[in-house]
Amino acid sequence: MNDRTLDRPWVLIAEREIVTKLRDKTFIGSTLVMLVLVIAAVIVPALLAGSGGPDKIAVVDDAGTKVVQQASVLAGEDGYEITRAADRPAAEQLVTDGEVEAALLPGTDGYVVVGKDRVSSELENRLREAAVNVGMEQNAAEAGLTPTELRAGTQVELELLKPAPLPDVVATFVNIGLALVFYMTALGFGMMIAQSVVQEKESRVVEILAAAVPIRSLLWGKVLGNTALALSQIVVIAGASVVGLVATDQLDILKVVAPVAGWFVVFFVLGFVALAGLWAVAGSLATRQEDLGSTTLPGQMILMIPFFFAVFAGSSAKTIASFVPIASSMAMPGRMLTEEVPLWQPLLAIVFLLVATVLIVRLGARLYERTLLQTGRRLGYREALSLEAS
């Protein structure tokens, strides 16, 4: 124990940070809340989408049955359930009682879709298209043509010049989710780091620690310990998301998100380490918990502004933000979900972020050394920089 204390004191500080957090009921509770929210965000929409079962359509003859069957084919997995009624009044009664979504009844020149107070445009369009298809096949048979001959030269294919890896709605949701995870995790752990430093200063524990351990080791221990905790929390949340996606049979989303998740971890770790150093400095500048409102404000701004860029900015602004250190931790993974990004771009962004992280941590370490034992009053950043330069 003594040898390790002398050789790697930051390991003991990191272990102390981890053990303290794991015993903190507030930390455990917030983690459980995040897990519940993530699982709910993945599972609940899928359950709601499939909880009502297929819509029921009433018909009175075989012709209507064929049309609804064709509409079910057009609907794919959703499909429609056919309910056979004896006659038109019976079918209309089923609609009135809410037993069926609509009724498809014979009309003067085709069919009539009967609804209670409204019929969804999606259902109406599918029934219209199905009726046309069935009618064309019948007319083709009477004319001596096969359905293939009748449809010759009418096929329309879809070709995308810049295909997105995910549907727009899903990609936007995941993009916001990744940015929000980084923002909330960095903010939450950052405030805990700052509060921990102030508590140690208020209780004079920091003086004891500083006498036994180099101050830079105190900083590195806090940064690495909280980084390990934050990354572990991200892994747990990701695991919960995977379980939710598998349980709701949304593996297509998982296949696209999984490769980007690896990039996200790299950007997350580098961005978090840089911010953790700044949060520790924010705590060292304060002497009371009440001081943290002003000393942590720069860190909050550094997080908040890139978050809004990553989520709400236009394409050009997001592209620029994806190369700016800290902002790239939120913007680049989102871009990789919504567009084709050349390999050199995330690699270059990582180089920029790595250089910035080294510079920020070195500056933070110097400020931390100069301000940690200043317990008389709250220091400002300008004053701290002058202390560092002197």
Coordinates of C-alpha atoms in Angstrom, one line a residue:
M1 CA 0.0 0.0 0.0
N2 CA 2.8 2.4 0.9
D3 CA 4.7 1.7 -2.3
R4 CA 1.7 2.3 -4.4
T5 CA 0.9 5.5 -2.5
L6 CA 4.4 6.8 -3.3
D7 CA 4.6 5.6 -6.9
R8 CA 1.0 6.1 -8.1
P9 CA -0.9 8.2 -5.6
W10 CA -3.4 9.2 -8.3
V11 CA -4.7 5.6 -8.3
L12 CA -5.7 5.8 -4.6
I13 CA -7.4 9.2 -5.3
A14 CA -9.3 7.7 -8.2
E15 CA -10.3 4.7 -6.1
R16 CA -11.5 7.1 -3.4
E17 CA -13.6 9.0 -5.9
I18 CA -15.2 5.8 -7.3
V19 CA -15.9 4.3 -3.9
T20 CA -17.4 7.6 -2.6
K21 CA -19.7 7.9 -5.6
L22 CA -20.8 4.3 -5.4
R23 CA -21.9 4.8 -1.8
D24 CA -23.7 8.0 -2.6
K25 CA -27.5 7.4 -2.7
T26 CA -28.0 10.5 -4.9
F27 CA -25.6 9.2 -7.6
I28 CA -27.2 5.7 -7.5
G29 CA -30.6 7.2 -7.7
S30 CA -29.8 9.5 -10.6
T31 CA -28.3 6.6 -12.5
L32 CA -31.4 4.4 -11.9
V33 CA -33.6 7.3 -13.1
M34 CA -31.6 7.7 -16.3
L35 CA -31.9 3.9 -16.9
V36 CA -35.6 4.0 -16.5
L37 CA -35.9 7.0 -18.8
V38 CA -33.7 5.3 -21.5
I39 CA -35.6 2.1 -21.4
A40 CA -38.9 3.9 -21.5
A41 CA -37.8 6.0 -24.4
V42 CA -36.9 2.8 -26.4
I43 CA -39.7 0.4 -25.3
V44 CA -42.8 2.6 -24.7
P45 CA -43.1 4.0 -28.3
A46 CA -42.8 0.5 -29.7
L47 CA -45.4 -0.9 -27.3
L48 CA -47.8 2.0 -28.1
A49 CA -47.3 1.5 -31.8
G50 CA -48.3 -2.2 -31.5
S51 CA -50.6 -2.2 -28.6
G52 CA -53.9 -1.7 -30.4
G53 CA -53.4 -4.6 -32.9
P54 CA -54.4 -4.3 -36.6
D55 CA -57.4 -2.2 -37.6
K56 CA -60.6 -4.1 -38.3
I57 CA -62.4 -3.5 -41.6
A58 CA -65.9 -4.7 -42.1
V59 CA -67.0 -6.2 -45.5
V60 CA -70.2 -7.8 -46.8
D61 CA -69.0 -9.8 -49.8
D62 CA -66.0 -11.6 -51.3
A63 CA -65.1 -8.6 -53.6
G64 CA -64.6 -6.4 -50.5
T65 CA -62.6 -9.2 -48.8
K66 CA -60.1 -9.2 -51.8
V67 CA -59.7 -5.4 -51.6
V68 CA -59.0 -5.5 -47.9
Q69 CA -56.6 -8.3 -48.3
Q70 CA -54.7 -6.3 -51.0
A71 CA -54.7 -3.3 -48.6
S72 CA -53.2 -5.5 -45.9
V73 CA -50.4 -6.4 -48.3
L74 CA -49.8 -2.7 -48.9
A75 CA -49.8 -2.0 -45.2
G76 CA -46.9 -4.5 -44.6
E77 CA -46.5 -5.6 -41.0
D78 CA -49.5 -3.5 -39.8
G79 CA -52.1 -5.2 -41.9
Y80 CA -55.8 -5.2 -41.5
E81 CA -58.2 -7.6 -39.9
I82 CA -61.3 -8.5 -41.9
T83 CA -64.7 -8.7 -40.1
R84 CA -67.5 -10.2 -42.2
A85 CA -71.0 -8.6 -41.8
A86 CA -74.3 -9.9 -43.1
D87 CA -75.4 -6.8 -44.9
R88 CA -74.8 -3.0 -45.1
P89 CA -76.9 -2.1 -42.0
A90 CA -75.0 -4.7 -40.0
A91 CA -71.6 -3.3 -41.2
E92 CA -72.7 0.3 -40.4
Q93 CA -73.7 -0.8 -36.9
L94 CA -70.2 -2.3 -36.4
V95 CA -68.7 1.1 -37.3
T96 CA -71.1 3.0 -35.1
D97 CA -70.4 0.7 -32.1
G98 CA -66.7 1.1 -32.6
E99 CA -66.1 -2.6 -33.3
V100 CA -64.4 -1.9 -36.6
E101 CA -62.3 1.1 -37.8
A102 CA -64.3 1.3 -41.1
A103 CA -66.4 -0.6 -43.5
L104 CA -65.8 -1.2 -47.2
L105 CA -69.2 -1.5 -48.9
P106 CA -70.3 -1.8 -52.6
G107 CA -70.9 1.5 -54.3
T108 CA -72.5 2.5 -57.6
D109 CA -69.1 2.4 -59.4
G110 CA -66.8 0.6 -57.0
Y111 CA -66.7 0.9 -53.3
V112 CA -67.7 3.2 -50.4
V113 CA -65.5 3.5 -47.3
V114 CA -67.8 4.1 -44.3
G115 CA -66.4 5.6 -41.0
K116 CA -67.9 6.8 -37.8
D117 CA -66.6 10.3 -37.4
R118 CA -63.3 10.2 -39.4
V119 CA -61.2 7.8 -41.4
S120 CA -57.4 8.2 -41.4
S121 CA -56.0 9.3 -44.7
E122 CA -53.5 6.4 -44.6
L123 CA -56.3 3.8 -44.4
E124 CA -58.4 5.6 -47.1
N125 CA -55.4 5.8 -49.5
R126 CA -54.5 2.1 -49.0
L127 CA -58.1 1.0 -49.7
R128 CA -58.3 3.2 -52.8
E129 CA -55.0 1.8 -54.1
A130 CA -56.1 -1.8 -53.3
A131 CA -59.4 -1.3 -55.0
V132 CA -57.7 0.0 -58.2
N133 CA -55.3 -3.0 -58.2
V134 CA -58.0 -5.5 -57.7
G135 CA -60.2 -3.8 -60.3
M136 CA -57.4 -3.7 -62.9
E137 CA -56.7 -7.4 -62.5
Q138 CA -60.4 -8.2 -63.0
N139 CA -60.6 -5.9 -66.1
A140 CA -57.4 -7.4 -67.4
A141 CA -58.7 -10.9 -67.1
E142 CA -61.9 -9.9 -69.0
A143 CA -59.7 -8.3 -71.8
G144 CA -57.6 -11.4 -72.1
L145 CA -54.5 -9.8 -70.5
T146 CA -52.4 -11.0 -67.6
P147 CA -51.7 -8.6 -64.7
T148 CA -48.1 -8.5 -65.7
E149 CA -48.9 -7.4 -69.2
L150 CA -51.3 -4.8 -67.9
R151 CA -48.6 -3.2 -65.7
A152 CA -45.8 -3.4 -68.2
G153 CA -43.8 -0.1 -68.3
T154 CA -45.4 1.3 -65.1
Q155 CA -42.9 0.3 -62.5
V156 CA -41.3 3.2 -60.5
E157 CA -38.1 2.7 -58.6
L158 CA -36.6 4.8 -55.8
E159 CA -33.0 5.9 -56.1
L160 CA -31.4 8.1 -53.4
L161 CA -28.4 10.3 -54.3
K162 CA -27.3 10.7 -50.7
P163 CA -29.0 7.9 -48.7
A164 CA -29.2 8.4 -45.0
P165 CA -28.2 5.4 -42.8
L166 CA -31.4 5.9 -40.8
P167 CA -34.9 7.4 -41.4
D168 CA -34.9 11.2 -40.7
V169 CA -37.0 10.9 -37.6
V170 CA -35.0 8.1 -36.1
A171 CA -31.7 9.7 -37.0
T172 CA -32.8 13.0 -35.4
F173 CA -33.9 11.3 -32.3
V174 CA -30.7 9.4 -31.9
N175 CA -28.6 12.5 -32.7
I176 CA -30.4 14.4 -29.9
G177 CA -30.0 11.4 -27.6
L178 CA -26.2 11.2 -28.1
A179 CA -25.7 14.9 -27.6
L180 CA -28.0 14.9 -24.6
V181 CA -26.2 12.0 -23.0
F182 CA -22.8 13.8 -23.3
Y183 CA -24.3 17.1 -22.1
M184 CA -26.1 15.6 -19.0
T185 CA -23.2 13.3 -18.1
A186 CA -20.6 16.0 -18.4
L187 CA -22.7 18.6 -16.5
G188 CA -23.8 16.2 -13.8
F189 CA -20.3 14.7 -13.1
G190 CA -18.7 18.1 -13.6
M191 CA -20.8 19.7 -10.8
M192 CA -20.1 16.7 -8.6
I193 CA -16.3 17.2 -9.2
A194 CA -16.6 20.9 -8.3
Q195 CA -18.7 20.2 -5.2
S196 CA -16.3 17.5 -4.1
V197 CA -13.3 19.9 -4.3
V198 CA -15.2 22.6 -2.3
Q199 CA -16.3 20.2 0.3
E200 CA -12.7 19.1 0.8
K201 CA -11.6 22.8 1.1
E202 CA -14.4 23.6 3.6
S203 CA -13.6 20.7 5.8
R204 CA -9.8 21.2 5.5
V205 CA -9.4 17.7 4.2
V206 CA -7.6 19.0 1.2
E207 CA -4.8 20.3 3.4
I208 CA -4.2 16.8 4.7
L209 CA -4.4 15.3 1.2
A210 CA -2.0 17.9 -0.2
A211 CA 0.5 17.2 2.5
A212 CA 0.5 13.5 1.7
V213 CA -0.1 13.5 -2.1
P214 CA 1.1 15.9 -4.8
I215 CA -1.6 18.3 -5.8
R216 CA -1.5 17.2 -9.5
S217 CA -2.1 13.7 -8.3
L218 CA -5.2 14.9 -6.6
L219 CA -6.4 16.4 -9.8
W220 CA -5.5 13.4 -11.9
G221 CA -7.2 11.1 -9.4
K222 CA -10.4 13.1 -9.5
V223 CA -10.4 13.4 -13.3
L224 CA -9.6 9.7 -14.0
G225 CA -11.9 8.4 -11.3
N226 CA -14.9 10.4 -12.5
T227 CA -14.1 9.6 -16.1
A228 CA -14.2 5.9 -15.3
L229 CA -17.5 6.4 -13.5
A230 CA -19.0 8.4 -16.3
L231 CA -17.9 5.9 -18.9
S232 CA -19.3 3.1 -16.9
Q233 CA -22.6 4.9 -16.6
I234 CA -22.6 5.4 -20.4
V235 CA -21.9 1.7 -20.9
V236 CA -24.8 0.7 -18.5
I237 CA -27.2 3.1 -20.3
A238 CA -26.0 1.7 -23.7
G239 CA -26.6 -1.8 -22.5
A240 CA -30.1 -0.9 -21.4
S241 CA -30.8 0.7 -24.8
V242 CA -29.6 -2.5 -26.6
V243 CA -31.9 -4.6 -24.4
G244 CA -34.8 -2.3 -25.3
L245 CA -34.0 -2.4 -29.0
V246 CA -33.7 -6.2 -29.0
A247 CA -36.9 -6.6 -27.0
T248 CA -38.8 -4.5 -29.4
D249 CA -37.3 -6.0 -32.5
Q250 CA -35.6 -2.8 -33.7
L251 CA -32.3 -4.4 -34.6
D252 CA -32.1 -2.4 -37.8
I253 CA -31.5 0.7 -35.7
L254 CA -29.0 -1.1 -33.6
K255 CA -26.9 -2.1 -36.7
V256 CA -26.5 1.5 -37.7
V257 CA -26.0 3.0 -34.3
A258 CA -23.5 0.4 -33.1
P259 CA -20.5 1.5 -35.2
V260 CA -21.2 5.2 -34.4
A261 CA -21.3 4.3 -30.7
G262 CA -17.6 3.4 -30.8
W263 CA -16.7 6.8 -32.2
F264 CA -18.9 8.4 -29.6
V265 CA -17.0 6.7 -26.8
V266 CA -13.7 8.1 -28.1
F267 CA -15.1 11.6 -28.4
F268 CA -16.8 11.3 -25.1
V269 CA -13.7 10.3 -23.1
L270 CA -11.5 13.0 -24.6
G271 CA -14.1 15.7 -24.2
F272 CA -15.0 14.6 -20.7
V273 CA -11.4 14.6 -19.5
A274 CA -10.8 18.2 -20.8
L275 CA -14.0 19.4 -19.1
A276 CA -13.3 17.4 -15.9
G277 CA -10.1 19.4 -15.5
L278 CA -12.0 22.7 -15.9
W279 CA -14.7 21.6 -13.4
A280 CA -12.0 20.8 -10.8
V281 CA -10.5 24.2 -11.3
A282 CA -14.0 25.7 -10.8
G283 CA -14.1 24.0 -7.5
S284 CA -10.6 25.1 -6.5
L285 CA -11.5 28.7 -7.2
A286 CA -14.5 28.6 -4.7
T287 CA -14.3 28.5 -1.0
R288 CA -18.0 27.8 -0.3
Q289 CA -20.8 25.8 -2.1
E290 CA -22.5 29.2 -2.8
D291 CA -19.5 30.3 -5.0
L292 CA -20.0 27.5 -7.5
G293 CA -22.7 29.4 -9.3
S294 CA -20.1 31.8 -10.7
T295 CA -17.0 29.6 -10.9
T296 CA -18.8 26.9 -12.8
L297 CA -20.6 29.3 -15.2
P298 CA -17.8 29.1 -17.9
G299 CA -18.0 25.3 -17.9
Q300 CA -21.7 25.4 -18.3
M301 CA -21.5 27.8 -21.2
I302 CA -18.8 25.6 -22.9
L303 CA -21.3 22.7 -22.7
M304 CA -24.5 24.5 -23.4
I305 CA -23.5 26.4 -26.6
P306 CA -22.1 23.3 -28.4
F307 CA -25.1 21.3 -27.4
F308 CA -27.5 23.7 -29.1
F309 CA -25.3 23.8 -32.2
A310 CA -25.2 20.0 -32.3
V311 CA -29.0 19.7 -32.0
F312 CA -30.5 22.8 -33.6
A313 CA -28.0 24.3 -36.0
G314 CA -28.1 23.9 -39.8
S315 CA -26.0 21.5 -41.8
S316 CA -23.1 24.0 -42.4
A317 CA -22.9 25.0 -38.7
K318 CA -23.0 21.4 -37.6
T319 CA -20.1 20.6 -39.9
I320 CA -18.0 23.4 -38.5
A321 CA -18.9 22.5 -34.9
S322 CA -17.9 18.8 -35.5
F323 CA -14.3 20.0 -35.8
V324 CA -14.3 22.4 -32.8
P325 CA -13.0 20.7 -29.6
I326 CA -15.6 19.9 -27.0
A327 CA -18.4 20.7 -29.5
S328 CA -17.1 17.8 -31.7
S329 CA -18.0 15.4 -28.9
M330 CA -21.6 16.1 -29.6
A331 CA -21.7 17.2 -33.2
M332 CA -19.5 14.6 -35.0
P333 CA -21.3 11.4 -33.8
G334 CA -24.6 13.0 -34.8
R335 CA -23.3 13.8 -38.3
M336 CA -22.2 10.3 -38.8
L337 CA -25.7 9.1 -38.1
T338 CA -27.4 11.5 -40.5
E339 CA -25.0 11.7 -43.4
E340 CA -22.1 10.0 -45.1
V341 CA -19.0 11.4 -43.4
P342 CA -15.5 10.6 -44.9
L343 CA -13.2 8.7 -42.5
W344 CA -10.6 11.6 -42.4
Q345 CA -13.1 14.0 -40.9
P346 CA -13.7 12.1 -37.5
L347 CA -10.0 11.3 -37.4
L348 CA -9.1 14.9 -37.9
A349 CA -11.6 16.0 -35.3
I350 CA -10.1 13.5 -32.8
V351 CA -6.7 15.0 -33.4
F352 CA -8.0 18.5 -32.8
L353 CA -9.8 17.3 -29.7
L354 CA -6.8 15.4 -28.4
V355 CA -4.5 18.5 -28.7
A356 CA -7.1 20.7 -27.0
T357 CA -7.6 18.2 -24.2
V358 CA -3.8 18.1 -23.5
L359 CA -3.6 21.9 -23.5
I360 CA -6.7 22.3 -21.3
V361 CA -5.6 19.7 -18.8
R362 CA -2.1 21.2 -18.5
L363 CA -3.5 24.6 -18.0
G364 CA -6.1 23.3 -15.5
A365 CA -3.4 21.5 -13.6
R366 CA -1.4 24.6 -13.2
L367 CA -4.4 26.6 -12.1
Y368 CA -5.4 23.8 -9.7
E369 CA -2.0 23.8 -8.1
R370 CA -2.1 27.6 -7.5
T371 CA -5.7 27.9 -6.2
L372 CA -6.5 24.7 -4.4
L373 CA -5.0 25.8 -1.1
Q374 CA -6.4 29.4 -1.4
T375 CA -9.2 29.2 1.2
G376 CA -9.6 32.8 2.3
R377 CA -11.9 34.0 -0.5
R378 CA -13.3 33.1 -3.9
L379 CA -10.9 33.7 -6.7
G380 CA -11.8 34.8 -10.3
Y381 CA -10.3 33.2 -13.4
R382 CA -8.3 36.4 -14.2
E383 CA -6.7 36.4 -10.8
A384 CA -6.0 32.7 -11.0
L385 CA -4.3 33.2 -14.4
S386 CA -2.2 36.0 -12.9
L387 CA -1.2 33.7 -10.0
E388 CA -0.2 31.0 -12.5
A389 CA 1.9 33.5 -14.4
S390 CA 3.6 34.9 -11.4

